[in-house]
Coordinates of C-alpha atoms in Angstrom, one line a residue:
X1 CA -15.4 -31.5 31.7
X2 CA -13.7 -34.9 30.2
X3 CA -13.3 -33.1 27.2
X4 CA -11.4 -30.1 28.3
X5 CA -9.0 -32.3 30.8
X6 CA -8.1 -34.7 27.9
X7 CA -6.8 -31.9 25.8
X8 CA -4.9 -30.6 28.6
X9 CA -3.7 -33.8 29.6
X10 CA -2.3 -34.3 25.7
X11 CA -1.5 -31.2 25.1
X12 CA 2.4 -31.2 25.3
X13 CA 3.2 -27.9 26.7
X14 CA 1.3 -28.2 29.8
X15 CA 1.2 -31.7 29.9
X16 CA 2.2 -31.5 33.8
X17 CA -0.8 -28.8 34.8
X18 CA -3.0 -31.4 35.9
X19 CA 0.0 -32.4 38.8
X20 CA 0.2 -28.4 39.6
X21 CA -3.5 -28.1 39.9
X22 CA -4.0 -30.9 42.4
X23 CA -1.1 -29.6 44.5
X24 CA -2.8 -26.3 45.2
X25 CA -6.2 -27.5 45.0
X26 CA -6.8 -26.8 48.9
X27 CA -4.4 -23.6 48.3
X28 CA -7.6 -22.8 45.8
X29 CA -10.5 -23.7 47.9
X30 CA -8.9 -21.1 50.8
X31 CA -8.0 -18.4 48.0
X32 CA -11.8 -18.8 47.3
X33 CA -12.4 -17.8 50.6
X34 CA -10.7 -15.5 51.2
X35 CA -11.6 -11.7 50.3
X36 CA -8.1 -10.3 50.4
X37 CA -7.4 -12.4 47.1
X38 CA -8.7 -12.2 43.9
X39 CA -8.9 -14.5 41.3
X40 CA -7.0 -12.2 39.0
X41 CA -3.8 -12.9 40.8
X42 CA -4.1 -16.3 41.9
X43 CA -4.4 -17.4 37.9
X44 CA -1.2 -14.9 36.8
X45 CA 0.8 -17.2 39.1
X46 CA -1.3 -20.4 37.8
X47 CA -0.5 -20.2 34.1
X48 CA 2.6 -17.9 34.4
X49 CA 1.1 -14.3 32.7
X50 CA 1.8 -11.3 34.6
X51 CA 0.8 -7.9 33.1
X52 CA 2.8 -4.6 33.3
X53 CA 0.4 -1.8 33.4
X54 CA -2.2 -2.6 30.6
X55 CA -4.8 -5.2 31.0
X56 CA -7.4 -5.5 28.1
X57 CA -10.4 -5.1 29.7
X58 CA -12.2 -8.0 27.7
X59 CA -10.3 -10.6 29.5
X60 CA -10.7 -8.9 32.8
X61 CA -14.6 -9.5 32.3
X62 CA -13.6 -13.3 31.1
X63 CA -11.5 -13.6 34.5
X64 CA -14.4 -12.2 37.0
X65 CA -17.2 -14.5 35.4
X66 CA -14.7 -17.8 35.4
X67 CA -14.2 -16.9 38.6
X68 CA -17.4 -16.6 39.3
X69 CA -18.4 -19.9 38.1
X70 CA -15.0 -21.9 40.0
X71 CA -16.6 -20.6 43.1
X72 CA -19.8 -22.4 42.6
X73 CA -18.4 -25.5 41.8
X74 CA -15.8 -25.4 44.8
X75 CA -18.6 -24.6 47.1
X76 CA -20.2 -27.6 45.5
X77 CA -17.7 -30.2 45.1
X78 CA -16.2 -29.1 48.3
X79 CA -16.3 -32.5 49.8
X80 CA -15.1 -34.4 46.6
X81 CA -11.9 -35.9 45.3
X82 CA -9.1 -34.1 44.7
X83 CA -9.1 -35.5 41.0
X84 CA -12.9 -33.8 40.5
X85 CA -11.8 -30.3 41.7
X86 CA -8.6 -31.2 39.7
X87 CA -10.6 -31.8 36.5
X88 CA -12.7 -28.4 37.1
X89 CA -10.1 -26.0 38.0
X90 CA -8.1 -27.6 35.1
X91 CA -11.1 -27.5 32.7
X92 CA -11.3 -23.4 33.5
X93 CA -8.1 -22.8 33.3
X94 CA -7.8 -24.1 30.4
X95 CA -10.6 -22.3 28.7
X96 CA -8.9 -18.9 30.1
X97 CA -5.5 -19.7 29.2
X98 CA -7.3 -20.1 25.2
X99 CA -8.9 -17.2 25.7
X100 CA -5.9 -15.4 27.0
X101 CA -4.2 -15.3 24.3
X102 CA -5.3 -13.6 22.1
X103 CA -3.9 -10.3 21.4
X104 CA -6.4 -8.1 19.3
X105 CA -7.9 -6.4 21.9
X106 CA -9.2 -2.5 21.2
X107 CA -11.0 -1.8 24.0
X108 CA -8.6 -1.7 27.3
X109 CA -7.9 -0.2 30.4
X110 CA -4.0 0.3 32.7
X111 CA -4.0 -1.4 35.9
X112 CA -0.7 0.3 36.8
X113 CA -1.6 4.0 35.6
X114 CA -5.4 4.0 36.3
X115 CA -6.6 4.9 33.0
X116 CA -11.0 4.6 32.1
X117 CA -11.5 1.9 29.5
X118 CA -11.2 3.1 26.0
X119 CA -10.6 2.2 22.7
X120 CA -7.5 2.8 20.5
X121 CA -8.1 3.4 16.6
X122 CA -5.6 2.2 14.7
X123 CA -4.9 3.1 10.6
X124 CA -7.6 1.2 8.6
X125 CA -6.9 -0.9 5.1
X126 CA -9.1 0.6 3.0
X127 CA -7.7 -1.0 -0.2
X128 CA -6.1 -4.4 -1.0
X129 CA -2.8 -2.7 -1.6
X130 CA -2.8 -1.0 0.7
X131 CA 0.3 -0.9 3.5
X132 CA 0.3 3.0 4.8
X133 CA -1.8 6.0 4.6
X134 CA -1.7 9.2 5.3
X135 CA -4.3 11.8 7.4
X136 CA -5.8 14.5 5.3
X137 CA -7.3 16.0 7.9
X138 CA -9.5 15.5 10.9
X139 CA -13.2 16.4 10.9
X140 CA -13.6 15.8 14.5
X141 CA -11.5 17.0 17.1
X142 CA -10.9 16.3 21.0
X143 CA -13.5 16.4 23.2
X144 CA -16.4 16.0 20.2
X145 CA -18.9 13.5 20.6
X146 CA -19.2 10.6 17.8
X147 CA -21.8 8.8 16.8
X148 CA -21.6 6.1 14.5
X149 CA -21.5 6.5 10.9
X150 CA -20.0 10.1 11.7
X151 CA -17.2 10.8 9.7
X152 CA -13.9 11.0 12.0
X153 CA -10.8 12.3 9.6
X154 CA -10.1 12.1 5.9
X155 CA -7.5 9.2 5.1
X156 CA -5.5 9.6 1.7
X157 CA -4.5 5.8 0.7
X158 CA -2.6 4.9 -2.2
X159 CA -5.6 5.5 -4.2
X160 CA -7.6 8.1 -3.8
X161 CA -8.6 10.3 -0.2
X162 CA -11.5 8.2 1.7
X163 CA -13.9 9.0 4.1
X164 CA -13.0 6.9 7.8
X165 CA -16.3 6.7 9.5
X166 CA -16.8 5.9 13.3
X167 CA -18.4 2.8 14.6
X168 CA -19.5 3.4 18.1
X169 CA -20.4 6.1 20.1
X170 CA -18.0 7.7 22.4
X171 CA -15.8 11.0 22.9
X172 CA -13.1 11.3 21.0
X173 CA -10.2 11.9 24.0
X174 CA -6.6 11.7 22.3
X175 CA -5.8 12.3 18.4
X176 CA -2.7 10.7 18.1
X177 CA -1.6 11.4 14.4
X178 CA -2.7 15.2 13.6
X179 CA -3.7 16.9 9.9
X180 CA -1.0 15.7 7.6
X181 CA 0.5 12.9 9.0
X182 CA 2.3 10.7 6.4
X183 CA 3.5 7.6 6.2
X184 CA 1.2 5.9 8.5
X185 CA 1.6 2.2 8.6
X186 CA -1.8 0.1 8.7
X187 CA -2.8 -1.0 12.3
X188 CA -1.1 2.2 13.9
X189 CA -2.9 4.3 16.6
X190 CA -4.0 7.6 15.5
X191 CA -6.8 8.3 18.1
X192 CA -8.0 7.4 21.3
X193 CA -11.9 7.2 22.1
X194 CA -13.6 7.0 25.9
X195 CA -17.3 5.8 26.4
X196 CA -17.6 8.7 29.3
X197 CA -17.2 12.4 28.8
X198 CA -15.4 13.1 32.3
X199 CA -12.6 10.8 30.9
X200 CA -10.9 12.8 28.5
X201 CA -8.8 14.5 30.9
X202 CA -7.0 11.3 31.7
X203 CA -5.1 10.7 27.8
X204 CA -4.0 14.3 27.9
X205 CA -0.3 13.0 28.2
X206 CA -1.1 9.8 26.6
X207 CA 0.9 7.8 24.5
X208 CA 0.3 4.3 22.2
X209 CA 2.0 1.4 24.1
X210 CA 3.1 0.9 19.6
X211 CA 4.8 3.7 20.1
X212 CA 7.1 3.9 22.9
X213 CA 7.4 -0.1 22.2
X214 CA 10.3 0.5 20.4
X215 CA 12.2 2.0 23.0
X216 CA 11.5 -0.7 25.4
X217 CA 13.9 -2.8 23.3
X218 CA 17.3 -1.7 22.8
X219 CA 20.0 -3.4 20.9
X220 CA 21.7 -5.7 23.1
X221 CA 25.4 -4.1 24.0
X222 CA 27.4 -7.2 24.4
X223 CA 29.3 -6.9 21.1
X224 CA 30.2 -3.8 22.0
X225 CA 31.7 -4.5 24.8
X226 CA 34.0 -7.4 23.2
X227 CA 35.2 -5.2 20.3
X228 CA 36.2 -2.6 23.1
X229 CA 38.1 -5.4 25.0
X230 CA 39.9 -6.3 21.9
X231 CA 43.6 -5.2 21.3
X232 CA 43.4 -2.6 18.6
X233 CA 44.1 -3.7 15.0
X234 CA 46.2 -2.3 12.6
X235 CA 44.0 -0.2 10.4
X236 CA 43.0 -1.5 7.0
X237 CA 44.8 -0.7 4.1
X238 CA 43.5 2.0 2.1
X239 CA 43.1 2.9 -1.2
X240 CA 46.3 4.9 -2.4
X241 CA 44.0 7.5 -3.9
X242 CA 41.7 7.9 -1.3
X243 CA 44.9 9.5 0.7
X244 CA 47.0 11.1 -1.4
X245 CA 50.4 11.9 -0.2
X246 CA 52.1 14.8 -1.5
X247 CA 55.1 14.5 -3.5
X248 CA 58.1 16.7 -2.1
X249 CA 58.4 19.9 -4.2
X250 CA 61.8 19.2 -5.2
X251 CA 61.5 16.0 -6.6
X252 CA 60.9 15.4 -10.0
X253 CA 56.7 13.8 -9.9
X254 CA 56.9 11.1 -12.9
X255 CA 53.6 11.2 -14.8
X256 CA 52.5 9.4 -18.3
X257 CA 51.4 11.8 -21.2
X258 CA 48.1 10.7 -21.0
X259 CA 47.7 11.2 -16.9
X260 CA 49.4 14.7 -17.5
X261 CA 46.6 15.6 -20.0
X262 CA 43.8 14.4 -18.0
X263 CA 45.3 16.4 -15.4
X264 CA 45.6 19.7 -17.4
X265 CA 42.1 19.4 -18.2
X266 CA 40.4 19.0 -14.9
X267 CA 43.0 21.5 -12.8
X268 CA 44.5 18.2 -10.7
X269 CA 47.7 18.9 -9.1
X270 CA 50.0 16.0 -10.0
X271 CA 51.5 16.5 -6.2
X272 CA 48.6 15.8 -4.9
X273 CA 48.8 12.3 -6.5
X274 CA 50.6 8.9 -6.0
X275 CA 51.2 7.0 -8.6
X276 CA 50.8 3.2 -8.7
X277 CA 53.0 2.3 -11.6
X278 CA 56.4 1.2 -12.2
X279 CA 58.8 3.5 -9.5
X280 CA 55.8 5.2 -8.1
X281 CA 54.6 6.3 -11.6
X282 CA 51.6 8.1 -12.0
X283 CA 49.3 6.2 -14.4
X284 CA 45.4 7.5 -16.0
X285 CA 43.9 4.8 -13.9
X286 CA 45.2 7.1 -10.9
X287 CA 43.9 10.3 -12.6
X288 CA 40.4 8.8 -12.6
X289 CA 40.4 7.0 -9.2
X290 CA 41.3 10.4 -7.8
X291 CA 38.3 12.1 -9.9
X292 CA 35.9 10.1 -8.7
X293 CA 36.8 10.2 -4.9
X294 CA 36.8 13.9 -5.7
X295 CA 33.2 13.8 -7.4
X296 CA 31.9 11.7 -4.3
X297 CA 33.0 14.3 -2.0
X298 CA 31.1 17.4 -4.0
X299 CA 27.8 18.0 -2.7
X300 CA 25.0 16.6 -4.1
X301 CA 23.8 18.6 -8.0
X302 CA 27.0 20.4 -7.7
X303 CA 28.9 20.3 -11.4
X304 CA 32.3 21.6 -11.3
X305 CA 32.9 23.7 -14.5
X306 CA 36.3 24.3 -16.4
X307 CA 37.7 26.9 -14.5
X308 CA 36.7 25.0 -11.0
X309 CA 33.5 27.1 -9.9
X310 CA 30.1 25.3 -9.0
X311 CA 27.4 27.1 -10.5
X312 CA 24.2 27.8 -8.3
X313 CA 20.7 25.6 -9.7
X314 CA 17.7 26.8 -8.2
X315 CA 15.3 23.3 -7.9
X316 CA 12.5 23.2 -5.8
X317 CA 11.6 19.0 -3.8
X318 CA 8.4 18.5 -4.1
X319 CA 7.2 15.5 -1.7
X320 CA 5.7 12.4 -3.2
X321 CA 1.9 11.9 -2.5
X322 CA 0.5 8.8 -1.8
X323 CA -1.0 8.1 -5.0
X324 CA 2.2 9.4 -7.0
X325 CA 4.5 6.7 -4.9
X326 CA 2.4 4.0 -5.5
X327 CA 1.6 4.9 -9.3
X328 CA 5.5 4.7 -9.5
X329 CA 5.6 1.2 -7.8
X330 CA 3.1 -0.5 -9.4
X331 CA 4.2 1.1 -12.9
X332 CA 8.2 -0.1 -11.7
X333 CA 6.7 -3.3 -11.8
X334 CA 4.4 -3.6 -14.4
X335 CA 7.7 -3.1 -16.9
X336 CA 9.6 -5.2 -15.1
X337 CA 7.7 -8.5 -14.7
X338 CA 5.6 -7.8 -17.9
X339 CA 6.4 -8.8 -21.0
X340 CA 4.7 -6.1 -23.2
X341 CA 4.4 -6.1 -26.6
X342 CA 2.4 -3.8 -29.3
X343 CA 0.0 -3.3 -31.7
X344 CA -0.8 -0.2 -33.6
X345 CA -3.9 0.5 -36.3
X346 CA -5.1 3.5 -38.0
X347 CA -9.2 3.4 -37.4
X348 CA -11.2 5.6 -39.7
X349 CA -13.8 7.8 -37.7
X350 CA -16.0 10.0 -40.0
X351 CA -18.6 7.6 -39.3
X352 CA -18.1 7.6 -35.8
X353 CA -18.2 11.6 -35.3
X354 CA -21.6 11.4 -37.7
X355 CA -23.3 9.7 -35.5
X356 CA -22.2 11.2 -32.4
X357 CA -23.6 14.5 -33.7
X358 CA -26.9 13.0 -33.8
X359 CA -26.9 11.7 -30.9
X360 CA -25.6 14.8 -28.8
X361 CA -28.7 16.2 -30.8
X362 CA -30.9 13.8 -29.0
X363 CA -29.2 14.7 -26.0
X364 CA -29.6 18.0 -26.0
X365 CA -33.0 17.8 -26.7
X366 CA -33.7 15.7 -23.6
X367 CA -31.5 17.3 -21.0
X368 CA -28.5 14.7 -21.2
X369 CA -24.4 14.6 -21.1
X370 CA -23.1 15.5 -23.9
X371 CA -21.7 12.1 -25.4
X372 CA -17.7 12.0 -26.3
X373 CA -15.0 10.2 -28.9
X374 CA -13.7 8.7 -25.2
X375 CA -17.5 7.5 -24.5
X376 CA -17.6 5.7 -28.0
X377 CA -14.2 4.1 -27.8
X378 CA -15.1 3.1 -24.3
X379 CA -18.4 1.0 -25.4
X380 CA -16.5 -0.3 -28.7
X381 CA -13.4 -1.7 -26.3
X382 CA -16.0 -3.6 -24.3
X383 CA -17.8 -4.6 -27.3
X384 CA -14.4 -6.1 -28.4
X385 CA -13.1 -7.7 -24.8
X386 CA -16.9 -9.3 -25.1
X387 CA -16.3 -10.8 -28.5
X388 CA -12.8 -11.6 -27.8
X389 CA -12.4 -12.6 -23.9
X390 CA -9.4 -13.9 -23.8
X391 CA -8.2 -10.7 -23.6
X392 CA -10.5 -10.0 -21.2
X393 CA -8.1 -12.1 -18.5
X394 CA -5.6 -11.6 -16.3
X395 CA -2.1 -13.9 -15.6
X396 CA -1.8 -15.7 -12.0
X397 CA 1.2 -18.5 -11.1
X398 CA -1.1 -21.6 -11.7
X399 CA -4.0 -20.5 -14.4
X400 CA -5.0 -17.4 -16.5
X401 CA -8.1 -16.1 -15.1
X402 CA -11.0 -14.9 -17.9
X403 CA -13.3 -12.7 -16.7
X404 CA -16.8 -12.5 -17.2
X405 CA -18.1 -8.9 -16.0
X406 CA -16.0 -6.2 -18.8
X407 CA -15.4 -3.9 -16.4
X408 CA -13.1 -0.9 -18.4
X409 CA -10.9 1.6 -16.2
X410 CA -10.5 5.0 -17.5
X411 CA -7.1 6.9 -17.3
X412 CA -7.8 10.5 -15.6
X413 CA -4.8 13.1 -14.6
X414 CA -5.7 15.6 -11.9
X415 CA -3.1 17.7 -10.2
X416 CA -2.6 14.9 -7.3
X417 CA -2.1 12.2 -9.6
X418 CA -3.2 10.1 -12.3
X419 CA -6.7 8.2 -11.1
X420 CA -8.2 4.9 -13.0
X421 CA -12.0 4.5 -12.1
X422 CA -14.2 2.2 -13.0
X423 CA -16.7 1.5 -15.5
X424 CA -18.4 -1.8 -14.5
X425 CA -20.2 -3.6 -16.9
X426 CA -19.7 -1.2 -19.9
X427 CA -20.4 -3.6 -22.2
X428 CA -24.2 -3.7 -21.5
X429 CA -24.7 0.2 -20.7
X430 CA -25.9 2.4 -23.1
X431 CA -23.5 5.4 -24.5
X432 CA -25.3 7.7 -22.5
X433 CA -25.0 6.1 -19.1
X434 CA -21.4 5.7 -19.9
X435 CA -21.0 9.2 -20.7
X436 CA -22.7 10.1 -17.4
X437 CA -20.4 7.8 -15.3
X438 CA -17.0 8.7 -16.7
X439 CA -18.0 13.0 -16.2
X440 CA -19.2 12.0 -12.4
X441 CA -15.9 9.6 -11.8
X442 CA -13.5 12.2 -13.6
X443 CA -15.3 15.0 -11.4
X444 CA -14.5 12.7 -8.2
X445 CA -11.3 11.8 -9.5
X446 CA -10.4 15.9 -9.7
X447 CA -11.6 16.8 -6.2
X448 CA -9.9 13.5 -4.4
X449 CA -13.0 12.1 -3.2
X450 CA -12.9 8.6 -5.0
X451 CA -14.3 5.7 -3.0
X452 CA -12.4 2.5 -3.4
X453 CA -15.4 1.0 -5.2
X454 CA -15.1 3.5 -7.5
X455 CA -11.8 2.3 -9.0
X456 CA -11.3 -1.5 -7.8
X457 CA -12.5 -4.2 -10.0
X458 CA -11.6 -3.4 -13.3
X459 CA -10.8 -5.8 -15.8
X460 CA -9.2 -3.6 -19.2
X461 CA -8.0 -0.1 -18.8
X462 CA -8.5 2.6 -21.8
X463 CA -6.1 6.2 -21.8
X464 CA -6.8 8.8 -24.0
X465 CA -4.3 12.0 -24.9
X466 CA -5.4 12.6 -28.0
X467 CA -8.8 14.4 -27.4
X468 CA -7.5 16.5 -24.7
X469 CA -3.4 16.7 -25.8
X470 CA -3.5 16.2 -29.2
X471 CA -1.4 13.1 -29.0
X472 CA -0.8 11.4 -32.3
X473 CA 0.3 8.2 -31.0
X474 CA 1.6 6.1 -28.0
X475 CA 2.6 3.1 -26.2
X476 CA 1.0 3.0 -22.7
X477 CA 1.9 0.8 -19.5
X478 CA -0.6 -2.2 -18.5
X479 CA -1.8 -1.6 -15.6
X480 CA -1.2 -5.0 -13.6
X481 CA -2.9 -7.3 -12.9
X482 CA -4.9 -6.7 -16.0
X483 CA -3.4 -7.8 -19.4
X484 CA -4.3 -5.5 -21.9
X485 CA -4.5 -1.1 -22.3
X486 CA -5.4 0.6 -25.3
X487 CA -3.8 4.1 -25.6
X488 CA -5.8 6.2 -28.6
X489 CA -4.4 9.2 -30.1
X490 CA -5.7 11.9 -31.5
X491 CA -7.9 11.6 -35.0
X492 CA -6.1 13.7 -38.2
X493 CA -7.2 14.5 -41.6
X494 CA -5.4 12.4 -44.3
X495 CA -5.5 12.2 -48.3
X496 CA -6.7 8.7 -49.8
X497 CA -7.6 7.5 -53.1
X498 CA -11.1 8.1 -54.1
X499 CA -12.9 5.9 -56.6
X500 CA -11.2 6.5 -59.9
X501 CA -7.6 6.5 -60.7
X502 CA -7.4 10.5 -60.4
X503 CA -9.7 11.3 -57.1
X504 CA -8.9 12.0 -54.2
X505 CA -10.9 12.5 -50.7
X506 CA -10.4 13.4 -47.4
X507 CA -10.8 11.5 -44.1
X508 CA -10.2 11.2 -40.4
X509 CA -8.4 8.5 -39.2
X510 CA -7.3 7.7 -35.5
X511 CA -4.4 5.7 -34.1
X512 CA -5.1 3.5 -31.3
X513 CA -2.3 1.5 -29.3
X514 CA -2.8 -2.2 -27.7
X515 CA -0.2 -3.2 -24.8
X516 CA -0.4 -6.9 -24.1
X517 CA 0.4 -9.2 -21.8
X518 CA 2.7 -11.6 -23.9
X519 CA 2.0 -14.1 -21.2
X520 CA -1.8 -14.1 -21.7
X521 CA -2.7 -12.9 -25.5
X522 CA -1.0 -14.0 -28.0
X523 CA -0.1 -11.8 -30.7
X524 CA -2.7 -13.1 -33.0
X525 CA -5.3 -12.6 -30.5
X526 CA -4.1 -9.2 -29.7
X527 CA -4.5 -8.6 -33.7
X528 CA -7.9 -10.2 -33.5
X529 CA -9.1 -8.1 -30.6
X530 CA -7.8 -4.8 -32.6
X531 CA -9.3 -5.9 -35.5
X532 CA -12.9 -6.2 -33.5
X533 CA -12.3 -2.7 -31.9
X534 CA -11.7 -1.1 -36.1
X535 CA -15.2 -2.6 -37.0
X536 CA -17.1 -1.2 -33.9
X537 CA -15.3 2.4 -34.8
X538 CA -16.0 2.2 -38.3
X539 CA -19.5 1.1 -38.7
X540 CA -20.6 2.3 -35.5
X541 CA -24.4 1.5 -35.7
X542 CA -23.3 -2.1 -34.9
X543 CA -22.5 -0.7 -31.3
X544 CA -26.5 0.2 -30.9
X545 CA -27.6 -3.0 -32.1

């Protein structure tokens, strides 16, 4: 009890609460009482909080039980000091007016309009970058009992579509945001849940108080009202072009050779000009003011042609997805605040496609996934970030952090996007675990059903076109925060000197791409890294070892 009065005695906002109290201390012993007042009230007008319509229910159970417990001491201190009944009434209300405030309550119910308690479900985070999401669909709907662990609706974040399971049992009573809502900001209500069946009936007509909170404020109309009371101002002066004056037809319109030709050429009457040179001469500069106020005025994709007709184009607008606006961002800003640079070598790979015959051989023989050129360059790039770990890091504002898990993300296009999932660890899996983890995450990745586990994490990212595109060669974009992707090509048959002066042989080579982060790796550690990778691809037995 000393405890809780001293901090309420030094706290500065209600350093006079302790003078209040004692004045309606035998106001508090007769509220007590009496049964036409509850305790509810009688603290709204203590500490100054008054509720319109919605009281969270978890501080309405806080309010009975403190009451509760003031009623025992009264009864018992009845006969005290004023300063002890000062100290207790002050020591609860201070512990309610802590617990008051806060404001992350789920579970509610509305004084004013009588609603059951129930819970509101707002949009979950289910990724660090993640700010909106959208709904796929819902696999409940109203009036279904949930259970937990149920699955409730399908949410498409800005990686990939994930499950949102429920965590406690109820009815689900209102869904708020139906089957392809968009744009959903995190924290927003998109269902409503009740603990009792006959209490779905009630949120029939209900609505989020997030919703109609906006409403409640409107823009305050004072300046309005001033720049109605003020005398009206002579209009600003305006560009001569953007209101051209016609020039009477009988005068003479006074045009520079240049201005006339311009005008030929686009079909611009000169009348329909006035000229801002010497004596009201028309100049270019007002030929190609007055174009572009008349290309500003055309609708949008129109293109006006010689003879002054807008051809039709046919174009379809296709919305953005999730993933396809935040692949854009994130890309946006890896080539903006990344300084990339690049490093190109041509890997030999006869070797490389000898021994993965042998060992799809071994595969086949024992019922596994076939093993690929991806699944090979996969375990040689860890091998290489292992060997070479600085670039194996990633930049931050103080410190370059070095990782010590190689965990390599794997570039996969499917028609809603272009997915990155995860290969944790590749450095100390074998090729054929590798090869069974990148066909389960690209089948995953092609049917939206990614977790965020399954692509989170990763430390070095690896994209392929040449296999399935036949790519020769290109420069791919870092994915941030990471400092480092290697973009391979496809493999080609070339002409190179044999052993004498006069032979000749054949072999396949490969080109593979390094984007670095200049920040991070150095270009002779980006040269070092590349020159691990070659030596992994050409002998390739050294992978096994």
């Amino acid at each position: 009890m000393t405890y809780s009065y001293r901090i309420v005695h030094h706290s500065r906002k209600l350093q006079n609460i302790a003078t209040i109290l004692r004045q309606e201390h035998a106001t508090s012993i007769r509220w007590f009482s009496n049964s036409n007042h509850t305790f509810g009230h009688k603290y709204e007008e203590t500490v100054g909080i008054h509720h319109h319509g919605y009281v969270p229910a978890e501080r309405h159970s806080i309010s009975m039980h403190a009451a509760y417990t003031t009623v025992s001491l009264s009864s018992l201190k009845r006969n005290e000091s004023g300063m002890s009944a000062g100290k207790i009434h002050s020591s609860i209300s201070t512990s309610l007016l802590n617990r008051g405030c806060n404001k992350h309550f789920s579970r509610g119910y509305s004084s004013g309009s009588g609603l059951p308690p129930h819970q509101e479900i707002g949009m979950p985070s289910l990724s660090p970058t993640m700010t909106e999401g959208n709904i796929a669909r819902w696999l409940k709907k109203e009036g279904d009992k949930i259970t937990p662990g149920e699955v409730l609706c399908e949410v498409e974040t800005d990686k990939a579509t994930v499950e949102m399971e429920c965590m406690e049992e109820g009815y689900l009573a209102k869904i708020v945001k139906g089957d392809g809502s968009k744009e959903i900001k995190v924290g927003e209500v998109i269902a409503i849940t009740v603990e009792e069946e006959d209490d779905m009936g009630k949120f029939k007509d209900y609505s989020p108080a997030s919703d109609t909170k906006p409403a409640a404020k409107p823009e305050p109309a004072e300046p309005k009202v001033e720049v109605a009371q003020e005398p009206p101002s002579a209009p600003a002066p305006e560009s001569e072009v953007s209101k051209p004056s016609s020039v009477p037809s009988g005068d003479r319109i006074f045009a520079s050779p240049v201005a006339r030709k311009i005008a030929e050429d686009n079909n611009v009457k000169l009348s329909s000009i006035k000229g801002t040179g010497p004596d009201g001469l028309i100049v270019k500069a007002d030929i190609e003011d007055y174009l572009a106020l008349r290309g500003k005025e055309m609708p949008v994709g129109a293109h006006r042609t010689k003879d002054g007709t807008v051809p039709d184009l046919n174009y379809t607008d296709i919305p953005h997805t999730q993933i396809r606006k935040i692949t854009a961002s994130r890309l946006l800003f890896s080539k903006q605040t990344i300084p990339h640079y690049y490093l190109t070598v041509d890997t030999c790979v006869d070797k490389l496609m000898e021994l993965r015959g042998q060992l799809n051989l071994l595969q086949e023989s024992s019922g596994g996934k076939r093993i690929s050129v991806n699944d090979l360059v996969i375990k040689a790039a860890a091998l290489a970030l292992r060997k070479v770990p600085q670039c194996n890091s990633s930049w931050t504002e103080d410190y370059i952090r070095q990782f010590h898990n190689v965990n390599v993300n794997v570039a996969v296009q499917t028609d809603n996007g272009l997915y990155v999932p995860v290969i944790r660890d590749a450095d100390k899996k074998g090729l054929s675990m590798i090869a069974e983890e990148v066909k389960s995450l690209a089948g995953k990745a092609k049917q939206n059903s990614l977790k965020p586990e399954d692509y989170e994490g990763g430390t070095f990212t690896v994209s392929n076109l040449g296999g399935p595109f036949g790519v020769k060669q290109f420069c791919a974009i870092i994915n941030p925060p990471q400092a480092g992707i290697l973009a391979v090509g496809s493999a080609e048959k070339r002409v190179i000197p044999g052993a004498g002066p006069d032979q000749y042989k054949f072999a396949s080579f490969m080109s593979v791409t390094l984007s670095c982060d200049h920040r991070v790796i150095d270009g002779a550690i980006g040269a070092e890294w590349l020159k691990a990778f070659k030596g992994y691809i050409e002998n390739p037995e050294s992978m096994l070892l």
